[in-house]
Amino acid sequence: MKSLLASIIIATVIPIAQAGADDYLYVVNGMAQTLSRINLTSSVVENHILTLGVAPNDIKISGDSAYVLNSTSDNIQIFDLIGQNEVGTMEFAQGGNPWEMAFAANGSLWVTNYVSGRLYEVDIPSRSILRNIPIGNTLEGILIYGSRIFVTDVNYNPDNFSFGDGKLYYSDLPELTNWSSVTVGVNPQRMLIGSDGNLHIICTGNYSDTFGAIYVIDPTTVSITDSISIGGSPGYGVLNKNNLVFLGAGGWVDYGEVYCYDGATYEILNGPANPIQTGAGAGGMVTDIYGNVYSCNFMEGTVSKINQFRQVVGTFFVGDGPQVAAYYNPDATGFDDGYPLDKSDLTLTLYPNPFNSWLSILATGFRSGEKLDIRIYNLQGNLVQEFNDVITGGNQIVHRWNGSELASGIYFLCAYSHYGTTQTKLTLTK
């Protein structure tokens, strides 16, 4: 969940990052175990700028920090993107095989573990594990949407190299006292939120006689509403700002294959019969604020740039085995499991502030039908009020809240959608 710039109509305006900053792609080279940086403005590539652990499998960027998860080293490395240096490491128990990460609204980092079937909650400042929760068998994908956390289990049996029923586990933050599950397709690897507001689960299939499918899940009822028989063996995906979902689907010989479908209508635009052809081994996918998409081509050692018209318009040569990547722009907000938005398009206004009973919350600059969550915390960090899944009818909403039951004082309002989050201060006087 992620994006919304805050500004207070009477008092405070929160500054945004400088305009016109270069944007970058940070690429995890799985075989080389290094990080490459692509300046997307100048097209300059800097290879092997930082050394990673063994089997790096995921990267997330928050603020000016990058977090790289190393599956075999069983740790997360933290890098300062301004100084281009490593500033810390979070170590896990050996053999858990950490797989993918997601940030929660409170700043904690959640990590799935493939071998141990456990879910970690990590406190970044102390670099410690807050919770270690047994969930399933072989966990891979993770996505946090509103106050709900979703985890996929590919249910792999290493004894006979088979996949059992794919599972989607879910529970509600912060308690996570009750976990439920729903059966989905074979080998559910990663998830994204479609432009329809639903979860799209990328089920890769068994690489043999069961082919790729996208399972569409209502995030509120957690029920299957549709499925898309895309075919092939897609494993990665991303939604761009034009409501198109691009899937990295391998292609290991002559060229790589990227599929594409409409995130709202589910129309398949590119599939196994007419893939977007990239460098061999198309895997990790990421998008920028302009709607371009980038595929990590593992076999060829390149990154392909695909424009909003589904055309390959550029190739960047990086390190050996590019696997995943993350987009970074100081003028953008959000994490790379949803498309990043330009902060200048998003505003959040509170009126009046200070207030003594009713507060109007005006949010503008996001897409029609997007779900917005609003949480209010006191100075001790306790949640005192929340409004979940506020549906936007157009490109703005006005939500009114009566805070008269609370004591006078300073509170913090956190508003977020899947694509961004922001926090601002409000004052209640009586």
Short mmCIF file of C-alpha atoms in Angstrom, two decimals:
data_model
loop_
_atom_site.label_atom_id
_atom_site.label_comp_id
_atom_site.label_asym_id
_atom_site.label_seq_id
_atom_site.Cartn_x
_atom_site.Cartn_y
_atom_site.Cartn_z
CA MET A 1 0.00 0.00 0.00
CA LYS A 2 1.63 3.13 -0.86
CA SER A 3 1.28 6.84 -2.12
CA LEU A 4 -0.16 10.35 -1.29
CA LEU A 5 1.56 13.72 -0.81
CA ALA A 6 0.37 15.64 2.24
CA SER A 7 -0.29 19.33 2.60
CA ILE A 8 -2.25 21.14 5.31
CA ILE A 9 -4.43 23.95 4.01
CA ILE A 10 -3.97 26.19 7.06
CA ALA A 11 -0.64 25.31 8.59
CA THR A 12 2.01 22.99 7.23
CA VAL A 13 3.05 22.05 3.71
CA ILE A 14 5.33 19.03 3.57
CA PRO A 15 8.09 19.62 0.98
CA ILE A 16 8.60 17.27 -1.90
CA ALA A 17 11.90 16.14 -3.36
CA GLN A 18 13.64 18.31 -5.90
CA ALA A 19 12.09 18.37 -9.37
CA GLY A 20 13.90 17.03 -12.39
CA ALA A 21 16.12 14.54 -10.54
CA ASP A 22 17.52 11.65 -12.57
CA ASP A 23 15.77 8.33 -12.16
CA TYR A 24 17.59 5.04 -11.73
CA LEU A 25 17.15 1.32 -11.93
CA TYR A 26 19.04 -0.80 -9.39
CA VAL A 27 19.56 -4.29 -10.80
CA VAL A 28 20.36 -7.40 -8.76
CA ASN A 29 22.80 -9.59 -10.70
CA GLY A 30 22.08 -13.05 -9.30
CA MET A 31 25.04 -14.91 -10.77
CA ALA A 32 27.58 -12.11 -10.30
CA GLN A 33 26.19 -11.37 -6.81
CA THR A 34 26.52 -7.64 -7.45
CA LEU A 35 24.34 -4.60 -7.89
CA SER A 36 24.26 -2.56 -11.11
CA ARG A 37 22.84 0.95 -11.50
CA ILE A 38 21.22 2.25 -14.68
CA ASN A 39 20.71 6.00 -15.03
CA LEU A 40 17.47 5.99 -17.00
CA THR A 41 17.86 9.68 -17.84
CA SER A 42 21.33 9.44 -19.40
CA SER A 43 21.29 5.67 -20.20
CA VAL A 44 24.64 5.29 -18.42
CA VAL A 45 25.17 1.86 -16.81
CA GLU A 46 27.44 1.36 -13.79
CA ASN A 47 28.08 -2.32 -13.20
CA HIS A 48 29.10 -4.08 -9.98
CA ILE A 49 28.85 -0.97 -7.82
CA LEU A 50 28.11 -3.01 -4.69
CA THR A 51 28.73 -6.61 -3.61
CA LEU A 52 25.78 -8.76 -2.58
CA GLY A 53 25.39 -12.04 -0.71
CA VAL A 54 24.79 -15.52 -2.09
CA ALA A 55 21.63 -16.00 -4.18
CA PRO A 56 20.19 -12.46 -4.00
CA ASN A 57 16.48 -12.83 -4.68
CA ASP A 58 14.68 -9.56 -3.96
CA ILE A 59 15.26 -5.82 -3.68
CA LYS A 60 13.08 -3.08 -2.21
CA ILE A 61 13.74 0.65 -2.02
CA SER A 62 12.34 2.86 0.74
CA GLY A 63 13.36 6.50 0.84
CA ASP A 64 17.06 6.63 -0.02
CA SER A 65 17.79 3.10 1.20
CA ALA A 66 17.85 -0.18 -0.71
CA TYR A 67 17.22 -3.55 0.93
CA VAL A 68 18.57 -6.66 -0.80
CA LEU A 69 17.46 -10.09 0.38
CA ASN A 70 19.99 -12.91 -0.03
CA SER A 71 18.32 -16.33 0.01
CA THR A 72 21.34 -18.57 0.63
CA SER A 73 23.21 -16.11 2.86
CA ASP A 74 19.99 -15.82 4.90
CA ASN A 75 20.22 -12.08 5.39
CA ILE A 76 19.20 -8.63 4.19
CA GLN A 77 21.79 -6.04 3.24
CA ILE A 78 20.97 -2.35 3.67
CA PHE A 79 22.51 0.18 1.28
CA ASP A 80 22.57 3.97 1.33
CA LEU A 81 21.74 5.05 -2.22
CA ILE A 82 23.20 8.53 -1.75
CA GLY A 83 26.59 7.38 -0.51
CA GLN A 84 26.45 4.13 -2.53
CA ASN A 85 27.65 2.06 0.42
CA GLU A 86 26.46 -0.75 2.67
CA VAL A 87 25.28 0.50 6.06
CA GLY A 88 24.10 -2.67 7.75
CA THR A 89 22.97 -6.28 7.60
CA MET A 90 20.06 -8.16 9.16
CA GLU A 91 20.96 -11.80 9.80
CA PHE A 92 18.44 -14.65 9.93
CA ALA A 93 18.63 -18.28 11.03
CA GLN A 94 20.57 -20.40 8.56
CA GLY A 95 18.62 -22.58 6.17
CA GLY A 96 15.33 -20.66 6.15
CA ASN A 97 15.84 -19.49 2.56
CA PRO A 98 14.23 -16.01 2.75
CA TRP A 99 12.44 -15.30 -0.51
CA GLU A 100 10.53 -12.02 -0.82
CA MET A 101 9.91 -8.84 1.21
CA ALA A 102 7.13 -6.29 1.72
CA PHE A 103 6.88 -3.12 3.79
CA ALA A 104 3.98 -2.51 6.17
CA ALA A 105 2.52 0.94 6.79
CA ASN A 106 4.25 1.13 10.20
CA GLY A 107 7.66 0.72 8.54
CA SER A 108 8.33 -2.88 9.52
CA LEU A 109 9.57 -5.30 6.89
CA TRP A 110 7.93 -8.69 6.34
CA VAL A 111 9.88 -11.60 4.83
CA THR A 112 8.72 -14.98 3.52
CA ASN A 113 10.93 -18.06 3.89
CA TYR A 114 10.83 -20.80 1.27
CA VAL A 115 12.38 -23.73 3.11
CA SER A 116 11.19 -23.09 6.67
CA GLY A 117 7.68 -21.97 5.65
CA ARG A 118 7.91 -19.10 8.15
CA LEU A 119 7.10 -15.42 8.01
CA TYR A 120 9.34 -12.85 9.69
CA GLU A 121 8.46 -9.37 10.86
CA VAL A 122 11.68 -7.35 10.93
CA ASP A 123 12.26 -4.11 12.83
CA ILE A 124 14.63 -2.10 10.65
CA PRO A 125 16.09 0.32 13.26
CA SER A 126 17.08 -2.49 15.64
CA ARG A 127 17.67 -5.01 12.83
CA SER A 128 15.89 -7.66 14.82
CA ILE A 129 13.09 -10.15 14.19
CA LEU A 130 9.94 -9.10 16.03
CA ARG A 131 7.83 -12.07 15.01
CA ASN A 132 8.63 -15.50 13.58
CA ILE A 133 5.38 -17.10 12.43
CA PRO A 134 4.98 -20.63 10.99
CA ILE A 135 2.56 -20.37 8.06
CA GLY A 136 2.82 -23.15 5.50
CA ASN A 137 5.18 -25.31 3.51
CA THR A 138 7.19 -23.37 0.89
CA LEU A 139 6.40 -19.66 1.03
CA GLU A 140 7.24 -17.29 -1.80
CA GLY A 141 5.12 -14.23 -2.59
CA ILE A 142 4.03 -11.56 -0.12
CA LEU A 143 1.82 -8.50 -0.49
CA ILE A 144 0.34 -6.14 2.10
CA TYR A 145 -2.88 -4.42 1.06
CA GLY A 146 -4.55 -2.15 3.57
CA SER A 147 -4.41 -3.89 6.92
CA ARG A 148 -4.29 -7.36 5.41
CA ILE A 149 -1.20 -9.42 4.65
CA PHE A 150 -1.21 -12.06 1.88
CA VAL A 151 1.35 -14.85 1.45
CA THR A 152 1.60 -17.50 -1.28
CA ASP A 153 2.67 -21.10 -0.73
CA VAL A 154 3.82 -23.02 -3.81
CA ASN A 155 3.59 -26.28 -1.80
CA TYR A 156 6.63 -27.83 -3.45
CA ASN A 157 7.69 -31.40 -2.68
CA PRO A 158 11.47 -31.78 -3.20
CA ASP A 159 11.28 -35.56 -2.84
CA ASN A 160 9.37 -36.06 -6.10
CA PHE A 161 9.81 -32.58 -7.61
CA SER A 162 6.07 -31.92 -7.68
CA PHE A 163 3.78 -29.06 -6.75
CA GLY A 164 0.75 -29.60 -4.53
CA ASP A 165 -2.24 -27.28 -4.30
CA GLY A 166 -1.18 -23.65 -4.41
CA LYS A 167 -2.31 -21.73 -1.34
CA LEU A 168 -2.95 -18.10 -0.50
CA TYR A 169 -2.68 -17.43 3.24
CA TYR A 170 -3.97 -14.22 4.76
CA SER A 171 -4.49 -12.48 8.09
CA ASP A 172 -5.09 -8.97 9.42
CA LEU A 173 -2.46 -6.67 10.86
CA PRO A 174 -1.36 -5.92 13.45
CA GLU A 175 -2.55 -8.92 15.50
CA LEU A 176 -2.27 -11.75 12.93
CA THR A 177 -4.04 -14.03 15.39
CA ASN A 178 -6.15 -15.88 12.83
CA TRP A 179 -4.79 -17.18 9.54
CA SER A 180 -7.02 -18.45 6.75
CA SER A 181 -6.27 -19.82 3.30
CA VAL A 182 -7.78 -20.30 -0.12
CA THR A 183 -6.64 -22.76 -2.78
CA VAL A 184 -5.41 -21.14 -6.00
CA GLY A 185 -3.51 -22.32 -9.08
CA VAL A 186 -0.33 -24.37 -9.35
CA ASN A 187 2.90 -22.70 -8.20
CA PRO A 188 1.60 -19.27 -7.08
CA GLN A 189 4.77 -17.19 -7.02
CA ARG A 190 4.15 -13.46 -6.91
CA MET A 191 1.25 -11.05 -6.55
CA LEU A 192 0.26 -7.57 -7.61
CA ILE A 193 -2.78 -5.32 -7.36
CA GLY A 194 -4.56 -4.87 -10.68
CA SER A 195 -6.24 -1.70 -11.85
CA ASP A 196 -9.50 -3.37 -10.81
CA GLY A 197 -8.39 -3.22 -7.16
CA ASN A 198 -8.12 -7.01 -6.90
CA LEU A 199 -5.17 -9.27 -6.15
CA HIS A 200 -3.67 -10.84 -9.25
CA ILE A 201 -1.77 -13.99 -8.30
CA ILE A 202 0.78 -15.21 -10.85
CA CYS A 203 0.51 -19.00 -10.88
CA THR A 204 3.44 -20.25 -12.95
CA GLY A 205 2.32 -23.85 -13.42
CA ASN A 206 4.53 -26.91 -13.13
CA TYR A 207 6.80 -26.18 -16.15
CA SER A 208 5.41 -29.30 -17.82
CA ASP A 209 1.74 -29.93 -18.52
CA THR A 210 0.13 -27.24 -16.35
CA PHE A 211 0.60 -23.76 -17.75
CA GLY A 212 0.50 -20.26 -16.35
CA ALA A 213 -2.67 -18.64 -15.05
CA ILE A 214 -3.55 -15.48 -13.18
CA TYR A 215 -5.97 -15.94 -10.29
CA VAL A 216 -8.01 -12.82 -9.48
CA ILE A 217 -8.88 -12.50 -5.79
CA ASP A 218 -11.21 -10.02 -4.10
CA PRO A 219 -9.00 -8.69 -1.26
CA THR A 220 -11.98 -8.10 1.04
CA THR A 221 -13.82 -11.42 0.75
CA VAL A 222 -10.65 -13.28 -0.32
CA SER A 223 -12.63 -15.21 -2.89
CA ILE A 224 -11.68 -16.10 -6.45
CA THR A 225 -13.57 -13.82 -8.83
CA ASP A 226 -11.89 -14.78 -12.11
CA SER A 227 -8.87 -16.42 -13.70
CA ILE A 228 -6.84 -15.62 -16.79
CA SER A 229 -5.38 -18.57 -18.71
CA ILE A 230 -2.30 -16.74 -19.93
CA GLY A 231 -0.27 -19.88 -20.73
CA GLY A 232 3.48 -20.34 -20.68
CA SER A 233 5.36 -20.11 -17.37
CA PRO A 234 5.24 -16.52 -16.11
CA GLY A 235 6.81 -15.88 -12.72
CA TYR A 236 7.11 -12.10 -12.29
CA GLY A 237 4.73 -9.24 -12.97
CA VAL A 238 4.14 -5.52 -12.68
CA LEU A 239 1.29 -3.08 -13.35
CA ASN A 240 2.21 0.13 -15.17
CA LYS A 241 0.42 3.49 -15.05
CA ASN A 242 -1.49 2.63 -18.24
CA ASN A 243 -3.27 -0.24 -16.45
CA LEU A 244 -1.29 -2.90 -18.30
CA VAL A 245 0.16 -5.92 -16.50
CA PHE A 246 3.49 -7.17 -17.87
CA LEU A 247 4.72 -10.67 -16.99
CA GLY A 248 8.27 -12.01 -17.16
CA ALA A 249 7.82 -15.48 -18.64
CA GLY A 250 11.33 -16.80 -19.30
CA GLY A 251 12.18 -17.76 -22.87
CA TRP A 252 15.53 -19.43 -22.47
CA VAL A 253 16.84 -20.06 -26.00
CA ASP A 254 16.64 -17.49 -28.77
CA TYR A 255 14.83 -14.70 -26.95
CA GLY A 256 13.04 -13.89 -23.74
CA GLU A 257 9.28 -13.71 -23.44
CA VAL A 258 7.20 -11.00 -21.78
CA TYR A 259 3.41 -11.34 -21.73
CA CYS A 260 0.91 -8.53 -21.28
CA TYR A 261 -2.77 -8.23 -20.39
CA ASP A 262 -5.18 -5.43 -19.55
CA GLY A 263 -5.35 -5.10 -15.76
CA ALA A 264 -9.03 -4.10 -15.82
CA THR A 265 -10.61 -6.10 -18.65
CA TYR A 266 -8.20 -9.10 -18.50
CA GLU A 267 -7.79 -9.04 -22.28
CA ILE A 268 -4.59 -10.88 -23.22
CA LEU A 269 -2.54 -8.63 -25.49
CA ASN A 270 0.67 -10.68 -25.62
CA GLY A 271 0.91 -14.36 -24.72
CA PRO A 272 2.93 -17.42 -25.73
CA ALA A 273 1.82 -17.05 -29.36
CA ASN A 274 2.95 -13.41 -29.66
CA PRO A 275 5.26 -12.55 -26.76
CA ILE A 276 7.14 -9.30 -26.46
CA GLN A 277 10.64 -10.50 -27.36
CA THR A 278 13.44 -9.45 -25.01
CA GLY A 279 16.85 -10.81 -24.13
CA ALA A 280 16.75 -14.49 -23.15
CA GLY A 281 15.43 -15.38 -19.70
CA ALA A 282 12.93 -12.60 -18.97
CA GLY A 283 12.26 -12.53 -15.24
CA GLY A 284 11.95 -9.64 -12.80
CA MET A 285 9.77 -6.75 -13.95
CA VAL A 286 9.66 -3.14 -12.75
CA THR A 287 8.06 0.07 -14.03
CA ASP A 288 8.80 3.79 -13.87
CA ILE A 289 6.60 6.86 -13.41
CA TYR A 290 6.17 7.23 -17.18
CA GLY A 291 4.66 3.82 -17.84
CA ASN A 292 7.80 2.18 -19.23
CA VAL A 293 8.52 -1.36 -18.05
CA TYR A 294 11.91 -3.04 -17.63
CA SER A 295 12.55 -6.79 -17.81
CA CYS A 296 15.58 -8.46 -16.24
CA ASN A 297 16.92 -10.94 -18.80
CA PHE A 298 18.79 -13.55 -16.77
CA MET A 299 20.41 -15.55 -19.57
CA GLU A 300 21.55 -12.62 -21.70
CA GLY A 301 22.75 -10.33 -18.93
CA THR A 302 20.63 -7.41 -20.10
CA VAL A 303 17.67 -5.28 -19.09
CA SER A 304 15.08 -4.49 -21.79
CA LYS A 305 13.08 -1.26 -21.80
CA ILE A 306 9.48 -1.70 -22.99
CA ASN A 307 7.33 1.36 -23.64
CA GLN A 308 3.61 1.79 -23.00
CA PHE A 309 2.91 0.57 -26.55
CA ARG A 310 4.50 -2.78 -25.68
CA GLN A 311 7.55 -2.17 -27.84
CA VAL A 312 11.16 -2.88 -26.83
CA VAL A 313 12.88 0.49 -27.20
CA GLY A 314 16.17 -0.04 -25.38
CA THR A 315 18.67 -2.55 -24.02
CA PHE A 316 21.07 -2.12 -21.10
CA PHE A 317 24.01 -4.48 -20.54
CA VAL A 318 24.43 -5.27 -16.84
CA GLY A 319 26.11 -8.03 -14.81
CA ASP A 320 25.79 -11.80 -15.01
CA GLY A 321 22.29 -13.11 -14.30
CA PRO A 322 20.10 -10.03 -13.74
CA GLN A 323 17.21 -11.33 -11.69
CA VAL A 324 15.18 -8.51 -10.14
CA ALA A 325 15.36 -4.72 -10.05
CA ALA A 326 13.94 -1.70 -8.25
CA TYR A 327 13.14 1.79 -9.52
CA TYR A 328 14.40 4.88 -7.71
CA ASN A 329 13.45 8.51 -8.26
CA PRO A 330 13.49 11.18 -5.51
CA ASP A 331 10.39 12.71 -7.13
CA ALA A 332 8.43 9.46 -6.89
CA THR A 333 6.91 7.57 -4.00
CA GLY A 334 5.89 3.98 -3.46
CA PHE A 335 7.46 0.54 -3.58
CA ASP A 336 8.11 -1.50 -6.67
CA ASP A 337 5.20 -3.93 -6.28
CA GLY A 338 2.99 -1.18 -7.73
CA TYR A 339 3.81 1.50 -10.21
CA PRO A 340 5.49 4.57 -8.70
CA LEU A 341 3.56 7.83 -8.86
CA ASP A 342 4.80 11.36 -9.35
CA LYS A 343 4.36 13.15 -6.01
CA SER A 344 3.34 16.38 -7.75
CA ASP A 345 0.11 14.71 -8.92
CA LEU A 346 -1.05 13.80 -5.40
CA THR A 347 -2.40 15.99 -2.61
CA LEU A 348 -3.94 15.45 0.81
CA THR A 349 -5.64 18.38 2.57
CA LEU A 350 -7.11 18.58 6.10
CA TYR A 351 -9.59 21.27 7.17
CA PRO A 352 -9.86 22.74 9.72
CA ASN A 353 -6.58 22.09 11.47
CA PRO A 354 -6.56 22.51 14.47
CA PHE A 355 -10.12 21.11 14.83
CA ASN A 356 -12.46 20.46 17.76
CA SER A 357 -14.96 17.92 16.41
CA TRP A 358 -15.39 17.35 12.68
CA LEU A 359 -12.39 17.08 10.36
CA SER A 360 -12.65 17.00 6.56
CA ILE A 361 -10.01 14.94 4.75
CA LEU A 362 -9.68 15.77 1.06
CA ALA A 363 -7.53 13.47 -1.09
CA THR A 364 -6.98 14.17 -4.78
CA GLY A 365 -4.84 13.00 -7.67
CA PHE A 366 -5.29 9.23 -7.80
CA ARG A 367 -7.26 6.86 -9.98
CA SER A 368 -11.01 6.30 -9.95
CA GLY A 369 -11.95 3.16 -8.04
CA GLU A 370 -8.74 3.04 -6.02
CA LYS A 371 -9.09 2.03 -2.37
CA LEU A 372 -7.79 4.39 0.29
CA ASP A 373 -7.06 3.50 3.92
CA ILE A 374 -6.84 6.16 6.63
CA ARG A 375 -5.35 5.57 10.09
CA ILE A 376 -4.98 7.97 12.99
CA TYR A 377 -2.39 7.45 15.75
CA ASN A 378 -1.69 9.23 19.03
CA LEU A 379 1.76 10.41 20.10
CA GLN A 380 2.44 7.04 21.73
CA GLY A 381 1.98 5.31 18.38
CA ASN A 382 -1.33 3.70 19.34
CA LEU A 383 -3.97 3.35 16.63
CA VAL A 384 -7.04 5.31 17.73
CA GLN A 385 -9.14 5.35 14.55
CA GLU A 386 -9.08 3.74 11.13
CA PHE A 387 -11.15 3.82 7.96
CA ASN A 388 -10.40 0.96 5.59
CA ASP A 389 -11.18 0.54 1.90
CA VAL A 390 -12.58 4.00 1.28
CA ILE A 391 -13.50 3.79 -2.42
CA THR A 392 -12.79 6.75 -4.66
CA GLY A 393 -15.58 7.67 -7.04
CA GLY A 394 -13.42 9.88 -9.26
CA ASN A 395 -9.96 11.30 -8.84
CA GLN A 396 -10.74 12.66 -5.38
CA ILE A 397 -12.63 11.88 -2.17
CA VAL A 398 -13.79 13.87 0.83
CA HIS A 399 -14.00 11.90 4.06
CA ARG A 400 -15.43 13.49 7.22
CA TRP A 401 -14.45 12.28 10.68
CA ASN A 402 -15.84 13.20 14.09
CA GLY A 403 -12.95 13.06 16.56
CA SER A 404 -14.84 14.48 19.53
CA GLU A 405 -14.48 11.25 21.52
CA LEU A 406 -10.70 11.66 21.67
CA ALA A 407 -8.77 13.77 24.14
CA SER A 408 -7.23 17.07 23.09
CA GLY A 409 -3.73 16.70 21.70
CA ILE A 410 -1.57 16.04 18.68
CA TYR A 411 -2.30 13.09 16.41
CA PHE A 412 -0.81 11.68 13.23
CA LEU A 413 -2.88 10.80 10.18
CA CYS A 414 -1.53 8.14 7.83
CA ALA A 415 -3.32 7.84 4.49
CA TYR A 416 -2.33 5.24 1.96
CA SER A 417 -3.38 3.33 -1.11
CA HIS A 418 -1.60 0.44 -2.78
CA TYR A 419 0.65 2.93 -4.54
CA GLY A 420 1.85 5.21 -1.78
CA THR A 421 1.60 6.49 1.73
CA THR A 422 2.07 9.71 3.65
CA GLN A 423 1.82 10.92 7.21
CA THR A 424 0.87 14.33 8.57
CA LYS A 425 0.12 15.96 11.90
CA LEU A 426 -3.25 17.20 13.15
CA THR A 427 -4.26 18.94 16.37
CA LEU A 428 -7.48 18.34 18.31
CA THR A 429 -8.56 21.13 20.67
CA LYS A 430 -11.61 21.25 22.92
#
